Amino acid sequence: MVAADVLKNLEALKAAYHKPDTSKATTLLGNLQIQLTTFTALPPFFEQTATAQQELLIAREVAEYAVLLSVQLEDQAMFERHFNQLKTFYTDTRALLPESQQEYPIIGLNLLRLLVQNRTAEFHTELELLSPEVQHNVYIKHAIELEQYLMEGAYNKVIGARKDIPAASYGYFMDLLMLTCRDEIANCCEKAYASLTIKAAKELMSFEDNDKVLEYANEREWQVANGSICFQQAKTEASAKDIPSLHLIKQALGYAKELERIV
């Protein structure tokens, strides 16, 4: 039988996470990770003991809550570290343990994180590890659809998808993705329009109200007057007359003469 204090700490960790009390949860997670070092059934040894399955189940659940806690803490480095540890349980112990209810929600979260970090190649690598059936899972499908929207440049669809997240834990990464998409829409507006009404900008960039539009306009140093936003004109690209062609020709001829001398 696994030590009672390990089980007690695990239950306390889950309670602190759901409360949420991130400070207490972080402390409990640290204590549990120390306690798990005494488990001999964990990877990479997988010792066959009387409590092997229970040890693996507890360790997997601790790793899952570590990943979920990292989202509450908005710590992407912590998320990646703990997800990589958890991934071992989802692959190497699949035949030893019953399926976890948290597996696909967490895999979907990781796919979403890769999109936020613009790590598209890794996103597709992770996706290829999943069977076609799993890719139809609601959590995985959500991430796949978002990636398609991004590839199409359908940023409004990405922003609209915030209302349809499959789990509350997806909110953090979705908000980051929304900010990225809003910035892309804003960049397009700057190039496509000399000005926009506040109402039109609110609809284009999916803001909740006019105050949010004005706050965003201030961040981007847009001029606001008479209910409209005036965009800063982008610097014009250098024209042919701005290129010092004569100087470049003389420089090229000089290089040619030097090469002749060397030969």
mmCIF file of N, CA, C and O in Angstrom, residues 112-171:
data_model
loop_
_atom_site.group_PDB
_atom_site.id
_atom_site.type_symbol
_atom_site.label_atom_id
_atom_site.label_comp_id
_atom_site.label_asym_id
_atom_site.label_seq_id
_atom_site.Cartn_x
_atom_site.Cartn_y
_atom_site.Cartn_z
ATOM 1 N N LEU A 112 -2.440 23.684 -28.353
ATOM 2 C CA LEU A 112 -2.800 25.104 -28.322
ATOM 3 C C LEU A 112 -1.586 25.951 -27.934
ATOM 4 O O LEU A 112 -1.341 27.023 -28.512
ATOM 5 N N ARG A 113 -0.814 25.457 -26.971
ATOM 6 C CA ARG A 113 0.404 26.172 -26.570
ATOM 7 C C ARG A 113 1.376 26.311 -27.732
ATOM 8 O O ARG A 113 1.972 27.382 -27.945
ATOM 9 N N LEU A 114 1.542 25.253 -28.508
ATOM 10 C CA LEU A 114 2.452 25.298 -29.655
ATOM 11 C C LEU A 114 1.978 26.311 -30.697
ATOM 12 O O LEU A 114 2.799 26.987 -31.322
ATOM 13 N N LEU A 115 0.671 26.436 -30.857
ATOM 14 C CA LEU A 115 0.135 27.449 -31.776
ATOM 15 C C LEU A 115 0.437 28.855 -31.266
ATOM 16 O O LEU A 115 0.837 29.736 -32.036
ATOM 17 N N VAL A 116 0.245 29.049 -29.972
ATOM 18 C CA VAL A 116 0.505 30.360 -29.361
ATOM 19 C C VAL A 116 1.971 30.746 -29.544
ATOM 20 O O VAL A 116 2.294 31.898 -29.824
ATOM 21 N N GLN A 117 2.860 29.764 -29.410
ATOM 22 C CA GLN A 117 4.300 30.016 -29.523
ATOM 23 C C GLN A 117 4.793 29.968 -30.974
ATOM 24 O O GLN A 117 5.990 30.062 -31.224
ATOM 25 N N ASN A 118 3.853 29.824 -31.904
ATOM 26 C CA ASN A 118 4.167 29.787 -33.340
ATOM 27 C C ASN A 118 5.146 28.660 -33.689
ATOM 28 O O ASN A 118 5.984 28.802 -34.572
ATOM 29 N N ARG A 119 4.998 27.537 -32.999
ATOM 30 C CA ARG A 119 5.855 26.360 -33.262
ATOM 31 C C ARG A 119 5.052 25.374 -34.111
ATOM 32 O O ARG A 119 4.696 24.282 -33.683
ATOM 33 N N THR A 120 4.786 25.800 -35.349
ATOM 34 C CA THR A 120 3.890 25.055 -36.233
ATOM 35 C C THR A 120 4.438 23.678 -36.581
ATOM 36 O O THR A 120 3.681 22.702 -36.638
ATOM 37 N N ALA A 121 5.739 23.578 -36.819
ATOM 38 C CA ALA A 121 6.334 22.285 -37.179
ATOM 39 C C ALA A 121 6.145 21.280 -36.044
ATOM 40 O O ALA A 121 5.773 20.121 -36.285
ATOM 41 N N GLU A 122 6.371 21.710 -34.805
ATOM 42 C CA GLU A 122 6.190 20.823 -33.657
ATOM 43 C C GLU A 122 4.714 20.472 -33.458
ATOM 44 O O GLU A 122 4.379 19.367 -33.037
ATOM 45 N N PHE A 123 3.846 21.428 -33.772
ATOM 46 C CA PHE A 123 2.406 21.181 -33.694
ATOM 47 C C PHE A 123 2.033 19.997 -34.589
ATOM 48 O O PHE A 123 1.336 19.070 -34.174
ATOM 49 N N HIS A 124 2.535 20.009 -35.822
ATOM 50 C CA HIS A 124 2.211 18.937 -36.764
ATOM 51 C C HIS A 124 2.895 17.621 -36.391
ATOM 52 O O HIS A 124 2.330 16.543 -36.610
ATOM 53 N N THR A 125 4.078 17.713 -35.801
ATOM 54 C CA THR A 125 4.762 16.497 -35.336
ATOM 55 C C THR A 125 3.947 15.819 -34.242
ATOM 56 O O THR A 125 3.755 14.595 -34.258
ATOM 57 N N GLU A 126 3.459 16.615 -33.282
ATOM 58 C CA GLU A 126 2.632 16.071 -32.204
ATOM 59 C C GLU A 126 1.331 15.494 -32.751
ATOM 60 O O GLU A 126 0.847 14.459 -32.289
ATOM 61 N N LEU A 127 0.788 16.163 -33.755
ATOM 62 C CA LEU A 127 -0.482 15.725 -34.335
ATOM 63 C C LEU A 127 -0.330 14.374 -35.040
ATOM 64 O O LEU A 127 -1.224 13.523 -34.990
ATOM 65 N N GLU A 128 0.818 14.168 -35.677
ATOM 66 C CA GLU A 128 1.060 12.918 -36.398
ATOM 67 C C GLU A 128 1.177 11.714 -35.456
ATOM 68 O O GLU A 128 1.019 10.573 -35.881
ATOM 69 N N LEU A 129 1.435 11.984 -34.185
ATOM 70 C CA LEU A 129 1.530 10.901 -33.202
ATOM 71 C C LEU A 129 0.152 10.408 -32.760
ATOM 72 O O LEU A 129 0.044 9.374 -32.099
ATOM 73 N N LEU A 130 -0.881 11.147 -33.145
ATOM 74 C CA LEU A 130 -2.247 10.801 -32.741
ATOM 75 C C LEU A 130 -2.975 10.095 -33.872
ATOM 76 O O LEU A 130 -2.821 10.453 -35.038
ATOM 77 N N SER A 131 -3.765 9.101 -33.533
ATOM 78 C CA SER A 131 -4.525 8.355 -34.545
ATOM 79 C C SER A 131 -5.624 9.233 -35.131
ATOM 80 O O SER A 131 -6.046 10.220 -34.511
ATOM 81 N N PRO A 132 -6.136 8.895 -36.339
ATOM 82 C CA PRO A 132 -7.238 9.662 -36.934
ATOM 83 C C PRO A 132 -8.466 9.736 -36.027
ATOM 84 O O PRO A 132 -9.161 10.749 -36.002
ATOM 85 N N GLU A 133 -8.713 8.664 -35.284
ATOM 86 C CA GLU A 133 -9.866 8.653 -34.372
ATOM 87 C C GLU A 133 -9.686 9.684 -33.260
ATOM 88 O O GLU A 133 -10.613 10.432 -32.935
ATOM 89 N N VAL A 134 -8.473 9.727 -32.708
ATOM 90 C CA VAL A 134 -8.195 10.667 -31.620
ATOM 91 C C VAL A 134 -8.272 12.113 -32.122
ATOM 92 O O VAL A 134 -8.704 13.012 -31.396
ATOM 93 N N GLN A 135 -7.893 12.323 -33.377
ATOM 94 C CA GLN A 135 -7.922 13.679 -33.931
ATOM 95 C C GLN A 135 -9.341 14.233 -34.040
ATOM 96 O O GLN A 135 -9.522 15.439 -34.217
ATOM 97 N N HIS A 136 -10.331 13.365 -33.928
ATOM 98 C CA HIS A 136 -11.725 13.807 -33.925
ATOM 99 C C HIS A 136 -12.234 14.090 -32.509
ATOM 100 O O HIS A 136 -13.366 14.527 -32.335
ATOM 101 N N ASN A 137 -11.385 13.835 -31.510
ATOM 102 C CA ASN A 137 -11.742 14.164 -30.138
ATOM 103 C C ASN A 137 -11.967 15.668 -30.034
ATOM 104 O O ASN A 137 -11.246 16.468 -30.648
ATOM 105 N N VAL A 138 -12.945 16.089 -29.250
ATOM 106 C CA VAL A 138 -13.338 17.505 -29.194
ATOM 107 C C VAL A 138 -12.178 18.421 -28.810
ATOM 108 O O VAL A 138 -12.052 19.537 -29.331
ATOM 109 N N TYR A 139 -11.288 17.956 -27.936
ATOM 110 C CA TYR A 139 -10.164 18.783 -27.483
ATOM 111 C C TYR A 139 -9.100 18.910 -28.575
ATOM 112 O O TYR A 139 -8.530 19.989 -28.760
ATOM 113 N N ILE A 140 -8.837 17.825 -29.265
ATOM 114 C CA ILE A 140 -7.833 17.834 -30.332
ATOM 115 C C ILE A 140 -8.381 18.576 -31.551
ATOM 116 O O ILE A 140 -7.672 19.374 -32.183
ATOM 117 N N LYS A 141 -9.634 18.325 -31.869
ATOM 118 C CA LYS A 141 -10.274 18.968 -33.016
ATOM 119 C C LYS A 141 -10.285 20.483 -32.873
ATOM 120 O O LYS A 141 -10.123 21.218 -33.847
ATOM 121 N N HIS A 142 -10.474 20.949 -31.653
ATOM 122 C CA HIS A 142 -10.466 22.389 -31.384
ATOM 123 C C HIS A 142 -9.149 23.019 -31.829
ATOM 124 O O HIS A 142 -9.135 24.054 -32.512
ATOM 125 N N ALA A 143 -8.027 22.385 -31.456
ATOM 126 C CA ALA A 143 -6.701 22.900 -31.818
ATOM 127 C C ALA A 143 -6.474 22.815 -33.329
ATOM 128 O O ALA A 143 -5.896 23.723 -33.926
ATOM 129 N N ILE A 144 -6.934 21.732 -33.948
ATOM 130 C CA ILE A 144 -6.769 21.558 -35.397
ATOM 131 C C ILE A 144 -7.512 22.659 -36.154
ATOM 132 O O ILE A 144 -6.988 23.250 -37.113
ATOM 133 N N GLU A 145 -8.726 22.943 -35.728
ATOM 134 C CA GLU A 145 -9.525 23.990 -36.382
ATOM 135 C C GLU A 145 -8.866 25.360 -36.235
ATOM 136 O O GLU A 145 -8.834 26.150 -37.191
ATOM 137 N N LEU A 146 -8.322 25.633 -35.064
ATOM 138 C CA LEU A 146 -7.642 26.915 -34.848
ATOM 139 C C LEU A 146 -6.440 27.062 -35.775
ATOM 140 O O LEU A 146 -6.203 28.138 -36.334
ATOM 141 N N GLU A 147 -5.692 25.970 -35.921
ATOM 142 C CA GLU A 147 -4.515 26.022 -36.813
ATOM 143 C C GLU A 147 -4.945 26.286 -38.248
ATOM 144 O O GLU A 147 -4.283 27.046 -38.978
ATOM 145 N N GLN A 148 -6.061 25.695 -38.674
ATOM 146 C CA GLN A 148 -6.580 25.935 -40.023
ATOM 147 C C GLN A 148 -6.998 27.385 -40.201
ATOM 148 O O GLN A 148 -6.724 28.002 -41.228
ATOM 149 N N TYR A 149 -7.659 27.948 -39.191
ATOM 150 C CA TYR A 149 -8.055 29.361 -39.250
ATOM 151 C C TYR A 149 -6.830 30.263 -39.392
ATOM 152 O O TYR A 149 -6.839 31.230 -40.168
ATOM 153 N N LEU A 150 -5.764 29.943 -38.640
ATOM 154 C CA LEU A 150 -4.548 30.750 -38.694
ATOM 155 C C LEU A 150 -3.895 30.666 -40.067
ATOM 156 O O LEU A 150 -3.414 31.676 -40.605
ATOM 157 N N MET A 151 -3.878 29.462 -40.648
ATOM 158 C CA MET A 151 -3.290 29.286 -41.970
ATOM 159 C C MET A 151 -4.082 30.042 -43.044
ATOM 160 O O MET A 151 -3.514 30.553 -44.004
ATOM 161 N N GLU A 152 -5.391 30.128 -42.853
ATOM 162 C CA GLU A 152 -6.256 30.842 -43.803
ATOM 163 C C GLU A 152 -6.230 32.353 -43.580
ATOM 164 O O GLU A 152 -6.712 33.113 -44.416
ATOM 165 N N GLY A 153 -5.682 32.765 -42.447
ATOM 166 C CA GLY A 153 -5.718 34.182 -42.100
ATOM 167 C C GLY A 153 -7.089 34.612 -41.611
ATOM 168 O O GLY A 153 -7.408 35.806 -41.596
ATOM 169 N N ALA A 154 -7.905 33.644 -41.195
ATOM 170 C CA ALA A 154 -9.267 33.938 -40.712
ATOM 171 C C ALA A 154 -9.194 34.265 -39.220
ATOM 172 O O ALA A 154 -9.672 33.507 -38.359
ATOM 173 N N TYR A 155 -8.599 35.407 -38.909
ATOM 174 C CA TYR A 155 -8.350 35.764 -37.517
ATOM 175 C C TYR A 155 -9.639 35.984 -36.724
ATOM 176 O O TYR A 155 -9.675 35.729 -35.518
ATOM 177 N N ASN A 156 -10.671 36.477 -37.387
ATOM 178 C CA ASN A 156 -11.946 36.686 -36.694
ATOM 179 C C ASN A 156 -12.535 35.357 -36.193
ATOM 180 O O ASN A 156 -13.192 35.315 -35.159
ATOM 181 N N LYS A 157 -12.296 34.289 -36.952
ATOM 182 C CA LYS A 157 -12.781 32.969 -36.526
ATOM 183 C C LYS A 157 -12.031 32.498 -35.280
ATOM 184 O O LYS A 157 -12.613 31.857 -34.407
ATOM 185 N N VAL A 158 -10.741 32.816 -35.217
ATOM 186 C CA VAL A 158 -9.952 32.447 -34.041
ATOM 187 C C VAL A 158 -10.487 33.186 -32.818
ATOM 188 O O VAL A 158 -10.702 32.593 -31.759
ATOM 189 N N ILE A 159 -10.720 34.485 -32.987
ATOM 190 C CA ILE A 159 -11.242 35.289 -31.878
ATOM 191 C C ILE A 159 -12.627 34.788 -31.471
ATOM 192 O O ILE A 159 -12.941 34.684 -30.283
ATOM 193 N N GLY A 160 -13.452 34.431 -32.462
ATOM 194 C CA GLY A 160 -14.789 33.919 -32.183
ATOM 195 C C GLY A 160 -14.769 32.593 -31.460
ATOM 196 O O GLY A 160 -15.685 32.280 -30.687
ATOM 197 N N ALA A 161 -13.710 31.808 -31.685
ATOM 198 C CA ALA A 161 -13.603 30.485 -31.056
ATOM 199 C C ALA A 161 -13.366 30.571 -29.555
ATOM 200 O O ALA A 161 -13.505 29.573 -28.843
ATOM 201 N N ARG A 162 -13.031 31.761 -29.061
ATOM 202 C CA ARG A 162 -12.812 31.935 -27.608
ATOM 203 C C ARG A 162 -14.070 31.581 -26.818
ATOM 204 O O ARG A 162 -13.993 31.091 -25.682
ATOM 205 N N LYS A 163 -15.226 31.814 -27.422
ATOM 206 C CA LYS A 163 -16.492 31.542 -26.727
ATOM 207 C C LYS A 163 -16.817 30.050 -26.680
ATOM 208 O O LYS A 163 -17.682 29.627 -25.921
ATOM 209 N N ASP A 164 -16.119 29.261 -27.497
ATOM 210 C CA ASP A 164 -16.446 27.834 -27.608
ATOM 211 C C ASP A 164 -15.314 26.938 -27.118
ATOM 212 O O ASP A 164 -15.146 25.817 -27.610
ATOM 213 N N ILE A 165 -14.524 27.413 -26.167
ATOM 214 C CA ILE A 165 -13.416 26.583 -25.682
ATOM 215 C C ILE A 165 -13.968 25.331 -24.994
ATOM 216 O O ILE A 165 -14.976 25.393 -24.295
ATOM 217 N N PRO A 166 -13.318 24.178 -25.198
ATOM 218 C CA PRO A 166 -13.846 22.916 -24.647
ATOM 219 C C PRO A 166 -13.644 22.748 -23.152
ATOM 220 O O PRO A 166 -14.240 21.865 -22.542
ATOM 221 N N ALA A 167 -12.784 23.574 -22.544
ATOM 222 C CA ALA A 167 -12.557 23.490 -21.094
ATOM 223 C C ALA A 167 -12.068 24.849 -20.610
ATOM 224 O O ALA A 167 -11.432 25.600 -21.358
ATOM 225 N N ALA A 168 -12.347 25.160 -19.347
ATOM 226 C CA ALA A 168 -11.959 26.461 -18.788
ATOM 227 C C ALA A 168 -10.448 26.660 -18.811
ATOM 228 O O ALA A 168 -9.964 27.792 -18.965
ATOM 229 N N SER A 169 -9.690 25.570 -18.686
ATOM 230 C CA SER A 169 -8.222 25.658 -18.677
ATOM 231 C C SER A 169 -7.661 26.163 -20.005
ATOM 232 O O SER A 169 -6.503 26.584 -20.077
ATOM 233 N N TYR A 170 -8.475 26.156 -21.070
ATOM 234 C CA TYR A 170 -8.028 26.611 -22.384
ATOM 235 C C TYR A 170 -8.052 28.142 -22.487
ATOM 236 O O TYR A 170 -7.532 28.714 -23.443
ATOM 237 N N GLY A 171 -8.668 28.803 -21.499
ATOM 238 C CA GLY A 171 -8.850 30.250 -21.577
ATOM 239 C C GLY A 171 -7.558 31.027 -21.669
ATOM 240 O O GLY A 171 -7.453 31.983 -22.450
#
